[in-house]
Tab-separated table of C-alpha atoms and ligand atoms in Angstrom:
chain	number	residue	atom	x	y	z
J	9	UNK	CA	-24.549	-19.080	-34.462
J	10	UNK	CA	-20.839	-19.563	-34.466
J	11	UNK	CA	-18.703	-16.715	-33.615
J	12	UNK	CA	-17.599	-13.824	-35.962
J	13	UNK	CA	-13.995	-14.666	-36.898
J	14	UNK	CA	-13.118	-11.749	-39.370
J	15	UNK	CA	-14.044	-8.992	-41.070
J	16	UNK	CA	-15.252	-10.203	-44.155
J	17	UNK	CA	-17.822	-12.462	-41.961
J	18	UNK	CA	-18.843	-9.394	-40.159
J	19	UNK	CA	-19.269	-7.194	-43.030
J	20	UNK	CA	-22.516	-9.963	-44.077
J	21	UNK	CA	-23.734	-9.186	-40.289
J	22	UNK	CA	-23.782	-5.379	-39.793
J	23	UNK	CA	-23.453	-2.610	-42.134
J	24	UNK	CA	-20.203	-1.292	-41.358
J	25	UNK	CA	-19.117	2.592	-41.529
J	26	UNK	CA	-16.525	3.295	-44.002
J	27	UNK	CA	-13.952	3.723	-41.201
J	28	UNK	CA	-14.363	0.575	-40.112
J	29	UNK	CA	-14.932	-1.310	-43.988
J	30	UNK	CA	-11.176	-0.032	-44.158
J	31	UNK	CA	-9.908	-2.205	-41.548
J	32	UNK	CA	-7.366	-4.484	-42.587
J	33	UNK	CA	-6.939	-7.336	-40.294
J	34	UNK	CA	-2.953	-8.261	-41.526
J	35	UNK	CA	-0.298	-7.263	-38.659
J	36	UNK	CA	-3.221	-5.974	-36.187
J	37	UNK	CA	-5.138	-7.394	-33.241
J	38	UNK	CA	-7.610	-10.353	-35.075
J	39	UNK	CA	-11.264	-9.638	-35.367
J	40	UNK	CA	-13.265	-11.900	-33.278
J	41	UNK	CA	-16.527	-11.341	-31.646
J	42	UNK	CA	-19.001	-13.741	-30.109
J	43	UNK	CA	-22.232	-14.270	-31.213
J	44	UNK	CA	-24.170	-13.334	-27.969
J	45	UNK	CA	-21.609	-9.927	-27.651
J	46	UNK	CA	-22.669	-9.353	-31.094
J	47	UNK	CA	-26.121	-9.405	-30.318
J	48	UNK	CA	-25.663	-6.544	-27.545
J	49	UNK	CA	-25.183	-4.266	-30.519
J	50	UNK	CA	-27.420	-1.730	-31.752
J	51	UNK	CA	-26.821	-2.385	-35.488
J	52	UNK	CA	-28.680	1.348	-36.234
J	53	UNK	CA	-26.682	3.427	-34.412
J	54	UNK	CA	-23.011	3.546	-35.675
J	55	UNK	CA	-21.396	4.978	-31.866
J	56	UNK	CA	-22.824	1.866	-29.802
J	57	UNK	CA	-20.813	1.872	-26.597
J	58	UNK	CA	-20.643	-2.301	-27.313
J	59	UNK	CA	-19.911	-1.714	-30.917
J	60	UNK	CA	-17.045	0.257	-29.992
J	61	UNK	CA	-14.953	-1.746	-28.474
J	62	UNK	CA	-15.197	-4.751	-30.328
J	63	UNK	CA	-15.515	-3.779	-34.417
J	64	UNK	CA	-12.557	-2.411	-35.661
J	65	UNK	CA	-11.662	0.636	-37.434
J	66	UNK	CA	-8.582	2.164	-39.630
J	67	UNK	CA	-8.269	4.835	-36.056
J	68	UNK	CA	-5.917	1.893	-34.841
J	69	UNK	CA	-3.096	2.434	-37.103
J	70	UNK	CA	-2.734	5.511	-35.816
J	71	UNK	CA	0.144	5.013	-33.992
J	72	UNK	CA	1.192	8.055	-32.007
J	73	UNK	CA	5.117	9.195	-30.921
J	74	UNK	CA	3.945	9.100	-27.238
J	75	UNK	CA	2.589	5.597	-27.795
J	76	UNK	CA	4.308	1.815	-27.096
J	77	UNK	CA	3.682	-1.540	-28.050
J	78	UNK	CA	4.818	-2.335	-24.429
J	79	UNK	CA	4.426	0.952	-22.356
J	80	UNK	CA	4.168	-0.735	-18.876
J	81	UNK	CA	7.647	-2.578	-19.400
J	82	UNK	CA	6.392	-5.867	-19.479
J	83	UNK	CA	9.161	-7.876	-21.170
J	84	UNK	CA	11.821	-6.078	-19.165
J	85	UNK	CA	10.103	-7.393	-16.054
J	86	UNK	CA	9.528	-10.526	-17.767
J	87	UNK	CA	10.543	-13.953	-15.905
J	88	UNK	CA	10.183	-15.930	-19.100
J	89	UNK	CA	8.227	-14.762	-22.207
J	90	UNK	CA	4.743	-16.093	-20.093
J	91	UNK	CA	5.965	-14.936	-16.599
J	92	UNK	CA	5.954	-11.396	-15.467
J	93	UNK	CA	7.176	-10.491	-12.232
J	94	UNK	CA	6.459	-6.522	-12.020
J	95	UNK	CA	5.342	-6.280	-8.598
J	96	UNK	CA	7.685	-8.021	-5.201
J	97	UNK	CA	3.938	-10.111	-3.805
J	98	UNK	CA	2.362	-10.986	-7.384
J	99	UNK	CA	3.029	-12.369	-10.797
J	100	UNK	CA	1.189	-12.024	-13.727
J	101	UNK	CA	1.452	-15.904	-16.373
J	102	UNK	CA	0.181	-15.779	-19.622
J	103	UNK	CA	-1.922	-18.908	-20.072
J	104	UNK	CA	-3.089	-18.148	-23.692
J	105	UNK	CA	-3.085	-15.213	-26.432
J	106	UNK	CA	-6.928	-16.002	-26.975
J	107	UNK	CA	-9.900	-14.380	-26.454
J	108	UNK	CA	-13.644	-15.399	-26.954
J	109	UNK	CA	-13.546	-11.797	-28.508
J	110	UNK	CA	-10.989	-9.835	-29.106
J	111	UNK	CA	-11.824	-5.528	-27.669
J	112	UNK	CA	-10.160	-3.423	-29.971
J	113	UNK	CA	-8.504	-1.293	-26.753
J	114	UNK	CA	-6.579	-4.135	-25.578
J	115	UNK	CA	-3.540	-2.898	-23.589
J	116	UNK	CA	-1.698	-6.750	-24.065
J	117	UNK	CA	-1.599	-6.621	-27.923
J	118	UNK	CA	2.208	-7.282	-28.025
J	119	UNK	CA	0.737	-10.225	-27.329
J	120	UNK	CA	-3.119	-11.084	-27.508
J	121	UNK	CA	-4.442	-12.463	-30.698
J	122	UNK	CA	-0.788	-13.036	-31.693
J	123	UNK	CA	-1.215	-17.174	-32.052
J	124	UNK	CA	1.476	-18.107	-29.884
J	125	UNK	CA	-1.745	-20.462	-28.414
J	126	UNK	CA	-1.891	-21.858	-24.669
J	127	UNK	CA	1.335	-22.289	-22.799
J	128	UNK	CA	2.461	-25.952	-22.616
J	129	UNK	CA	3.183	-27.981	-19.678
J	130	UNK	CA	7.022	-27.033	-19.552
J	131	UNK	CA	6.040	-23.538	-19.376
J	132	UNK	CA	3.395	-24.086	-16.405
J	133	UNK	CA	6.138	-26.199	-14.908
J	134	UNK	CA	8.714	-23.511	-14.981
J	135	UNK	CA	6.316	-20.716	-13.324
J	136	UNK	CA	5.347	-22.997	-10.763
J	137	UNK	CA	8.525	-23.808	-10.125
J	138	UNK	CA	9.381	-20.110	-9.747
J	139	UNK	CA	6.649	-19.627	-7.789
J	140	UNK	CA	7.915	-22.038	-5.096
J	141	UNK	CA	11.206	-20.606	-5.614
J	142	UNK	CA	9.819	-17.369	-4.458
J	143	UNK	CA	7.541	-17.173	-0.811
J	144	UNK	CA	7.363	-13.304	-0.956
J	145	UNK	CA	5.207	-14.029	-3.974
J	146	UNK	CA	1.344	-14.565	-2.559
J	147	UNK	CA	-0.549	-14.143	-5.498
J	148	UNK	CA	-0.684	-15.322	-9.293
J	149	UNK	CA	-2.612	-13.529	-11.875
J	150	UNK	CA	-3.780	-16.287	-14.304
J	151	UNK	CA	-4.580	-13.780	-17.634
J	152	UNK	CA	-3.670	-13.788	-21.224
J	153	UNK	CA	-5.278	-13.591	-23.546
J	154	UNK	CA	-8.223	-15.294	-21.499
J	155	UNK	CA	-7.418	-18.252	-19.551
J	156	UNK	CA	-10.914	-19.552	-20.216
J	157	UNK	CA	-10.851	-19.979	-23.798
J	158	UNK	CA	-8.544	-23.450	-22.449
J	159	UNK	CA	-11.001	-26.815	-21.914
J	160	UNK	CA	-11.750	-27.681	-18.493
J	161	UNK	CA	-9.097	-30.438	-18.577
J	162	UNK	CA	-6.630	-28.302	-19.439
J	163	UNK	CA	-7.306	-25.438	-16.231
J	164	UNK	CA	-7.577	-28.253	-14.417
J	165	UNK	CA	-4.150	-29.252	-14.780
J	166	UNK	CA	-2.587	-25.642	-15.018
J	167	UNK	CA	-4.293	-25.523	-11.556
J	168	UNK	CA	-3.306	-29.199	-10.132
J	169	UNK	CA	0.373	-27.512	-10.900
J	170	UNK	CA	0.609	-24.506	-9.164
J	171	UNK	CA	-1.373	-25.711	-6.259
J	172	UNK	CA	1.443	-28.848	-6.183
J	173	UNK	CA	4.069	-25.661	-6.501
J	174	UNK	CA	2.386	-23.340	-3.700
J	175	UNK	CA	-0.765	-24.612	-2.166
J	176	UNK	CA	-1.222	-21.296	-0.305
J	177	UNK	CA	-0.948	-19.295	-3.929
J	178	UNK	CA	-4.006	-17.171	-4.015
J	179	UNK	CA	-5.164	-16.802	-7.801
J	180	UNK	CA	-6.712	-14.555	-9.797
J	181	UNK	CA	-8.697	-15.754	-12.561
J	182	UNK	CA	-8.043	-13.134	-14.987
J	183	UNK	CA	-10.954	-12.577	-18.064
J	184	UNK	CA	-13.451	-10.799	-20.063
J	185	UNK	CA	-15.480	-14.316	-20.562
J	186	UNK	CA	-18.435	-14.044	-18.274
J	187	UNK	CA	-19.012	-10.601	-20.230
J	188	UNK	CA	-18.243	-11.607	-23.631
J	189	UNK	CA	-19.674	-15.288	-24.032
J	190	UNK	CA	-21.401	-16.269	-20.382
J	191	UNK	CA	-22.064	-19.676	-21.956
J	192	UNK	CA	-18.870	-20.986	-21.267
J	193	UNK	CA	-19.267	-20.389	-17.519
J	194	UNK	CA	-20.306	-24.100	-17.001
J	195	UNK	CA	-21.036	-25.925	-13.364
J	196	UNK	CA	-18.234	-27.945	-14.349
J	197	UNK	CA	-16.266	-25.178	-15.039
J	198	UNK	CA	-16.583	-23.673	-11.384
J	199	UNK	CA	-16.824	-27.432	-9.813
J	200	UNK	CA	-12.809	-27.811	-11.356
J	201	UNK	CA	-11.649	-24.430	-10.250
J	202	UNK	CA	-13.104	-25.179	-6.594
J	203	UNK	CA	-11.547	-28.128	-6.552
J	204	UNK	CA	-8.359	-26.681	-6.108
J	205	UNK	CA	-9.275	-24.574	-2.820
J	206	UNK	CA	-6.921	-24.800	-0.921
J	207	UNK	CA	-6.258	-21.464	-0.947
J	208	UNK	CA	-8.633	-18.693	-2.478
J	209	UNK	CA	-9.458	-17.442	-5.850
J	210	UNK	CA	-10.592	-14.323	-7.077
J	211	UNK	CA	-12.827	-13.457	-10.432
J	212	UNK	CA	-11.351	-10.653	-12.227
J	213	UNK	CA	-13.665	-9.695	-14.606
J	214	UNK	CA	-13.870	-6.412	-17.260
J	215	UNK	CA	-17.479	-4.747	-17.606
J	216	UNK	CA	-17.187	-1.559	-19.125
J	217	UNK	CA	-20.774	-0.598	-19.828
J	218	UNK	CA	-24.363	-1.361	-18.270
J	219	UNK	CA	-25.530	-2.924	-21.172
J	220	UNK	CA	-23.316	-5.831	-20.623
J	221	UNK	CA	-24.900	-6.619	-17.369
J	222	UNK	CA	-27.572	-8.888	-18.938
J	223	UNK	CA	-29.532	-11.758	-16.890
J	224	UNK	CA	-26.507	-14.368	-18.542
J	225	UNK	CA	-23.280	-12.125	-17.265
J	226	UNK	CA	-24.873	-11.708	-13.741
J	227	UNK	CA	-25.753	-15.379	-13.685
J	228	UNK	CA	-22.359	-16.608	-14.933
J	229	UNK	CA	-20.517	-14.676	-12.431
J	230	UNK	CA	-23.072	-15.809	-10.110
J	231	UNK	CA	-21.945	-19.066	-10.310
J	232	UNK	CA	-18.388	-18.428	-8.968
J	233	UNK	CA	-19.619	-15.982	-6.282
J	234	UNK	CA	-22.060	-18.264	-5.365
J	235	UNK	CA	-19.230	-20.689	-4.498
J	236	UNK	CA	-17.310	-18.875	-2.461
J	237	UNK	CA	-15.203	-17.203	-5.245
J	238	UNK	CA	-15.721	-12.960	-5.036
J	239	UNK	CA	-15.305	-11.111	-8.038
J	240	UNK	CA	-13.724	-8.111	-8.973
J	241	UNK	CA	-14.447	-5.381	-11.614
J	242	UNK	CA	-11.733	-3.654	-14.302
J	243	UNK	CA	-13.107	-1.430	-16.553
J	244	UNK	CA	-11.149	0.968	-19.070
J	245	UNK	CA	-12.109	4.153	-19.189
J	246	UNK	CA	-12.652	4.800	-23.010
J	247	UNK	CA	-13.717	7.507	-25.269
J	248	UNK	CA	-17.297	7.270	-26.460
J	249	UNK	CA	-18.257	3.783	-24.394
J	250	UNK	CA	-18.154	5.387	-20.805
J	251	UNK	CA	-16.518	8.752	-20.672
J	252	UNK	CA	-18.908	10.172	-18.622
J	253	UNK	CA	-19.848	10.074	-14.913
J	254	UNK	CA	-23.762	8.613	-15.434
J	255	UNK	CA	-22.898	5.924	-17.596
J	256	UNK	CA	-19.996	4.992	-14.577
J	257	UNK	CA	-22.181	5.272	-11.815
J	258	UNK	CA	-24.911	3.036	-13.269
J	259	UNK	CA	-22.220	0.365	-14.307
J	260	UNK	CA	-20.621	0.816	-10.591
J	261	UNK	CA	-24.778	0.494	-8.956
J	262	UNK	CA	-25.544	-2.154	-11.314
J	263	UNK	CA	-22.561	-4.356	-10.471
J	264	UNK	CA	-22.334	-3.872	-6.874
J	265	UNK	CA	-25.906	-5.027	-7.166
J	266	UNK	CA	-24.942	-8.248	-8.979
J	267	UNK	CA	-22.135	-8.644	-5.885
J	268	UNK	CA	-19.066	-7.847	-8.525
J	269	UNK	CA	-16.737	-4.880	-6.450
J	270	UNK	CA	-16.079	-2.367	-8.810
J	271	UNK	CA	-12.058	-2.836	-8.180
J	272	UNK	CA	-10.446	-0.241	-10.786
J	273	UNK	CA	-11.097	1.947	-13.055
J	274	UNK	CA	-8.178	2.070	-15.302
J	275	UNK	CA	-6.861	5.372	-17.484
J	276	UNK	CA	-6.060	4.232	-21.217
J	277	UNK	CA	-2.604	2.817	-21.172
J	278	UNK	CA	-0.340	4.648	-23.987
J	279	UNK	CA	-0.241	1.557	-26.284
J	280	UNK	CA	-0.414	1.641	-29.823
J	281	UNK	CA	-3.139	2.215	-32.030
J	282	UNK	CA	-5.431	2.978	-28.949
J	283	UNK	CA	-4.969	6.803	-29.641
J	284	UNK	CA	-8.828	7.066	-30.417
J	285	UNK	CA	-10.314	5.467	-27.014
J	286	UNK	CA	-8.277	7.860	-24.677
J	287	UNK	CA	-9.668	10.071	-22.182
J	288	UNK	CA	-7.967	13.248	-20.876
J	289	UNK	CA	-6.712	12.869	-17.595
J	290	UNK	CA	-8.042	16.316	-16.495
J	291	UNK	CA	-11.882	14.684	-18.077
J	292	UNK	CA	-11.118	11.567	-15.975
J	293	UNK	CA	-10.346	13.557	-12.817
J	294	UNK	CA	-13.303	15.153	-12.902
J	295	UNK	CA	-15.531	11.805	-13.546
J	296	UNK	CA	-13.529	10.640	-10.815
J	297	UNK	CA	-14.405	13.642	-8.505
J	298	UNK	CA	-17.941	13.441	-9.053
J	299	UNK	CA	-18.396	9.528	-9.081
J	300	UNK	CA	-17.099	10.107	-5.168
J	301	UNK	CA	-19.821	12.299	-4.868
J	302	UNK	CA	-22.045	10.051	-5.837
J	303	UNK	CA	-21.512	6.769	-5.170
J	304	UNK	CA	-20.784	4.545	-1.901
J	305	UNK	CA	-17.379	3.634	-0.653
J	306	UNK	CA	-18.220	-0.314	-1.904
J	307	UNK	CA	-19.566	1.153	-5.834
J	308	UNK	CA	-16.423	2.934	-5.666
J	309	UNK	CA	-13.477	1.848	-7.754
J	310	UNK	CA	-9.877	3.416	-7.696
J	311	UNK	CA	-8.853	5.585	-10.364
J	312	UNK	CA	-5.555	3.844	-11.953
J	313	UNK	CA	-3.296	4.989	-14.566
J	314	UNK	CA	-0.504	1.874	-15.276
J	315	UNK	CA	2.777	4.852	-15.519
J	316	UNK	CA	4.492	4.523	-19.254
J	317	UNK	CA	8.069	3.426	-18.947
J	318	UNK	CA	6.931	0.346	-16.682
J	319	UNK	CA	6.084	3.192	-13.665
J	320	UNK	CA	3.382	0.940	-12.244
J	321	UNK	CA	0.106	1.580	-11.061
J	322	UNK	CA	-0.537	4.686	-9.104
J	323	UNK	CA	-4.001	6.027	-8.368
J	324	UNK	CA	-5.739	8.978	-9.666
J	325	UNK	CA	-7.790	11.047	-7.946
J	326	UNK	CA	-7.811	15.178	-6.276
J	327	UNK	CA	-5.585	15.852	-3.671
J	328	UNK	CA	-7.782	16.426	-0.681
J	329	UNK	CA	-5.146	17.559	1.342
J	330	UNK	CA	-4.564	21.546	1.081
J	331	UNK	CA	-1.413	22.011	3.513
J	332	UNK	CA	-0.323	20.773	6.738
J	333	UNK	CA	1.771	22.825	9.538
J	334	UNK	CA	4.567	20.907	12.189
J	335	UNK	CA	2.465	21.839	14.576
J	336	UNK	CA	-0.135	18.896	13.844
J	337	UNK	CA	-2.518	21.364	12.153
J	338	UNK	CA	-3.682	19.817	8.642
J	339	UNK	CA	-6.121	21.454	6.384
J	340	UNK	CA	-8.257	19.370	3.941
J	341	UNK	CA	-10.762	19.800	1.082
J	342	UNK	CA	-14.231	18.144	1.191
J	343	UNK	CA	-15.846	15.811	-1.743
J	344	UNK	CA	-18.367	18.865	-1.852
J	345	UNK	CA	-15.492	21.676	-2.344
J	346	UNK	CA	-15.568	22.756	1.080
J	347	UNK	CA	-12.545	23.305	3.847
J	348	UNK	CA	-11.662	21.477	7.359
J	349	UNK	CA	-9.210	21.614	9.935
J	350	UNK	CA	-7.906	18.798	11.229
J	351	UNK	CA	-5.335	19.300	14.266
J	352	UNK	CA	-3.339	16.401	14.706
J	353	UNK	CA	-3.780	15.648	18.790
J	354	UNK	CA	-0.763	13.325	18.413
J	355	UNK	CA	1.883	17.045	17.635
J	356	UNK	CA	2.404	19.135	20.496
J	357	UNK	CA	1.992	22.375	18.453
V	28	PLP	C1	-1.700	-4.877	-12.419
V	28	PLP	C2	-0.696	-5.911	-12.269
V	28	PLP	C3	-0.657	-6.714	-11.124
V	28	PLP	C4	-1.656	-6.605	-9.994
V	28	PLP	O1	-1.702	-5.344	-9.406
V	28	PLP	P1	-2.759	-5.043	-8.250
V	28	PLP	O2	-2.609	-3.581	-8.009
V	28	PLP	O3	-2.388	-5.890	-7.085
V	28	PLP	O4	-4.125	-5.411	-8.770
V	28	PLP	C5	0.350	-7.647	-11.043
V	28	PLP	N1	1.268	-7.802	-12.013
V	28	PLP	C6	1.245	-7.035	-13.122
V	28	PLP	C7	2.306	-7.223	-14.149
V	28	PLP	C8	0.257	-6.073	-13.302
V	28	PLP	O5	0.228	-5.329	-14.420
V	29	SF4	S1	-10.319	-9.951	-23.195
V	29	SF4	FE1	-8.568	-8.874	-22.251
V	29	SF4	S2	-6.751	-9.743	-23.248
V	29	SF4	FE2	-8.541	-10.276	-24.522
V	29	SF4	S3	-8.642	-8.637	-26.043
V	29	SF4	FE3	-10.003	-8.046	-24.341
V	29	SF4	S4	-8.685	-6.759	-23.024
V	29	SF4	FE4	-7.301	-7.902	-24.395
C-alpha cells in the first residue's frame, strides 16, 4: 500500500473523531503517514499513543500568545535560509522539508512540509564551503525535514561534498525514518553513507513510544550500528503518547536493548499549534525524578527544554545540591530524597 497523502485518503482508512474530520489541511503542516506507521495504530481506540502524533486534529490551530512559529530563533541564527549556525562547534543544514510522515508536534514547521523540496547543489556548495571556512565547527547536523526521503545518489553526493569541504566533519544523520518507514533503510543505503568514513557518523533517530520498537525499526537501525555507525535517541515528551514515567522507562529499556542511547528527552518547544501535546514542566520534573530512580546511567536520557527567544538548550532536572559553605562543606540531596555531606578536602575550612 502506498502511503496516506491527505486527509480525505485517510478518512477511507480509519474512522476519524470529529476533532480530527475537522482538520483542514490548507496553511498547516501536510498530512502524510506511511503505510507500515499506519499499521501501528489501534484503529478502536481513538487516544492511540501512535495515532496521536501522526493524524491531525482542529487542536493545532490553536495558536497560543506564548507560542512562535520560530521560538528557538532559528532564522536569526540562520547562515543562509538552509544553514543554521546556533551553537560555536555545530551547524544544523536543512537537506529537505520532507518527511516519510509528517508528526503533527513537529517543532520545524516554519519549515517542514512547506515544499521548498531538497536543497540544490549551490546550496550544499555554499554550507560546505562555510564549513571549511569555519575549523571551530566539528560537527554538521544533516536534518530537515528528513534527509532520507533524498535517493541514494543524491546523499551520496551531499556527502562526497562536505567530506571534499571538511573530511574530519563528524555528521549527524538527522531522522524519524527508521521509525516511520524502516523499509527505506536499504544495504545500499548504509554501504553509501560508510563510504564516506573518513570521519564518523552518528544516527539520530526519534522513538517516542515502545510500540514503535517493532522487529523492522530495531533491524533498520541495526544496520547502521552494525557498521560502525551508533545511534542516538530524541524523543518529545508529549501529552497523551508518553507523559508518564512507565511508558518512558520501557521506551528507555527497550532501546538501550536494541543498542540506540536514549540521548534526550526533549520538553515541548513553544511552537505553534502544539498547545495540545505539552507537558507541564513541574509533570516533567517529576517523570524526570523518578526515571533516575529507575533506570541506569546508559537508559538515561537528559531532560532538555530548547529556551524560547533562541535561549538554547539547557537541561532539566532537580537541583541536587542543597547549599554549600567556603569552608569546602557541600550538602546534597539523594535520588531517594535523602541528605549527604560532602566536605570538599581540596578547602581548608
Ligand atoms: C540542538 C541543536 C544542535 C545540537 O545540539 P547538541 O546539544 O549538541 O545535541 C545544533 N544546532 C542546532 C540549531 C540545534 O537546535
Ligand atoms: S520527522 Fe522530524 S522534521 Fe519530519 S515532521 Fe517529524 S519531527 Fe518534524
Amino acid at each position: 500500500m502506498e502511503s496516506i497523502c491527505s486527509l480525505e485518503s485517510l478518512k477511507k482508512r480509519l474512522a476519524l473523531t470529529p476533532d480530527e474530520a475537522s482538520f483542514q489541511e490548507k496553511g498547516h503542516l501536510p498530512v502524510k503517514i506511511s503505510d507500515y506507521y499506519f499499521h501501528l495504530i489501534d484503529p478502536d481506540d481513538p487516544d492511540d499513543p501512535i495515532r496521536r502524533q501522526v493524524v491531525p486534529t482542529i487542536h493545532e490551530y490553536q495558536a497560543r500568545t506564548w507560542e512562535d512559529i520560530d521560538p528557538l530563533e532559528e532564522v536569526a541564527h540562520s547562515i543562509t535560509d538552509r544553514l543554521i549556525h546556533r551553537y560555536k562547534s555545530r551547524v544544523a543544514f536543512l537537506v529537505t522539508d520532507y518527511c516519510a510522515t509528517y508528526c503533527r508536534h513537529c517543532f520545524r514547521r516554519r519549515f517542514t512540509g512547506t515544499m521548498h523540496g531538497p536543497a540544490t547543489r549551490e546550496d550544499i556548495q555554499t554550507a560546505a564551503d562555510y564549513c571549511a571556512r569555519h575549523p571551530e565547527v566539528t560537527e554538521i547536523l544533516l536534518t530537515g525535514g528528513d534527509m532520507l526521503t533524498l535517493s541514494d545518489e543524491k546523499i551520496d553526493e551531499m556527502l562526497a561534498m562536505f567530506r571534499a569541504a571538511r573530511p574530519d566533519l563528524v555528521i549527524r544523520i538527522c531522522t524519524r525514518i527508521p521509525v516511520t518507514f524502516p523499509e527505506r533503510i536499504t544495504d545500499h543505503l548504509v554501504q553509501v553513507i560508510t563510504s564516506h568514513r573518513s570521519a564518523a557518523f552518528y544516527l539520530m533517530v526519534q522513538f517516542n513510544h515502545p510500540r514503535e520498537l517493532t522487529p523492522q525499526s530495531i533491524a533498520a537501525v541495526a544496520k547502521f550500528v552494525d557498521h560502525g555507525i551508533p545511534a542516538m535517541n530524541q524523543s518529545v515528551l508529549l501529552r497523551g503518547v508518553n507523559d508518564d514515567a512507565d511508558t518512558l522507562e520501557e521506551l528507555c529499556n527497550k532501546l538501550l536493548a536494541a543498542r540506540i542511547k536514549p540521548y534526550y528527552l526533549f520538553q515541548g518547544d513553544l511552537v505553534e499549534g502544539t498547545d495540545y501535546f505539552r507537558v507541564p514542566l513541574e509533570k516533567g520534573m517529576q517523570i524526570e525524578q523518578e526515571l533516575r530512580r529507575r533506570l541506569s546511567g546508559l537508559a538515561m536520557p537528559v531532560y532538555t527544554s530548547d529556551l524560547p527567544h533562541g535561549g538554547g538548550k539547557i537541561p532539566l532536572c532537580q537541583d541536587y545540591l542543597v547549599s554549600h559553605g567556603d569552608d569546602g562543606s557541600w550538602t546534597f540531596r539523594t535520588p531517594e530524597g535523602g541528605l549527604r555531606h560532602y566536605h570538599d578536602p581540596n578547602v581548608q575550612g
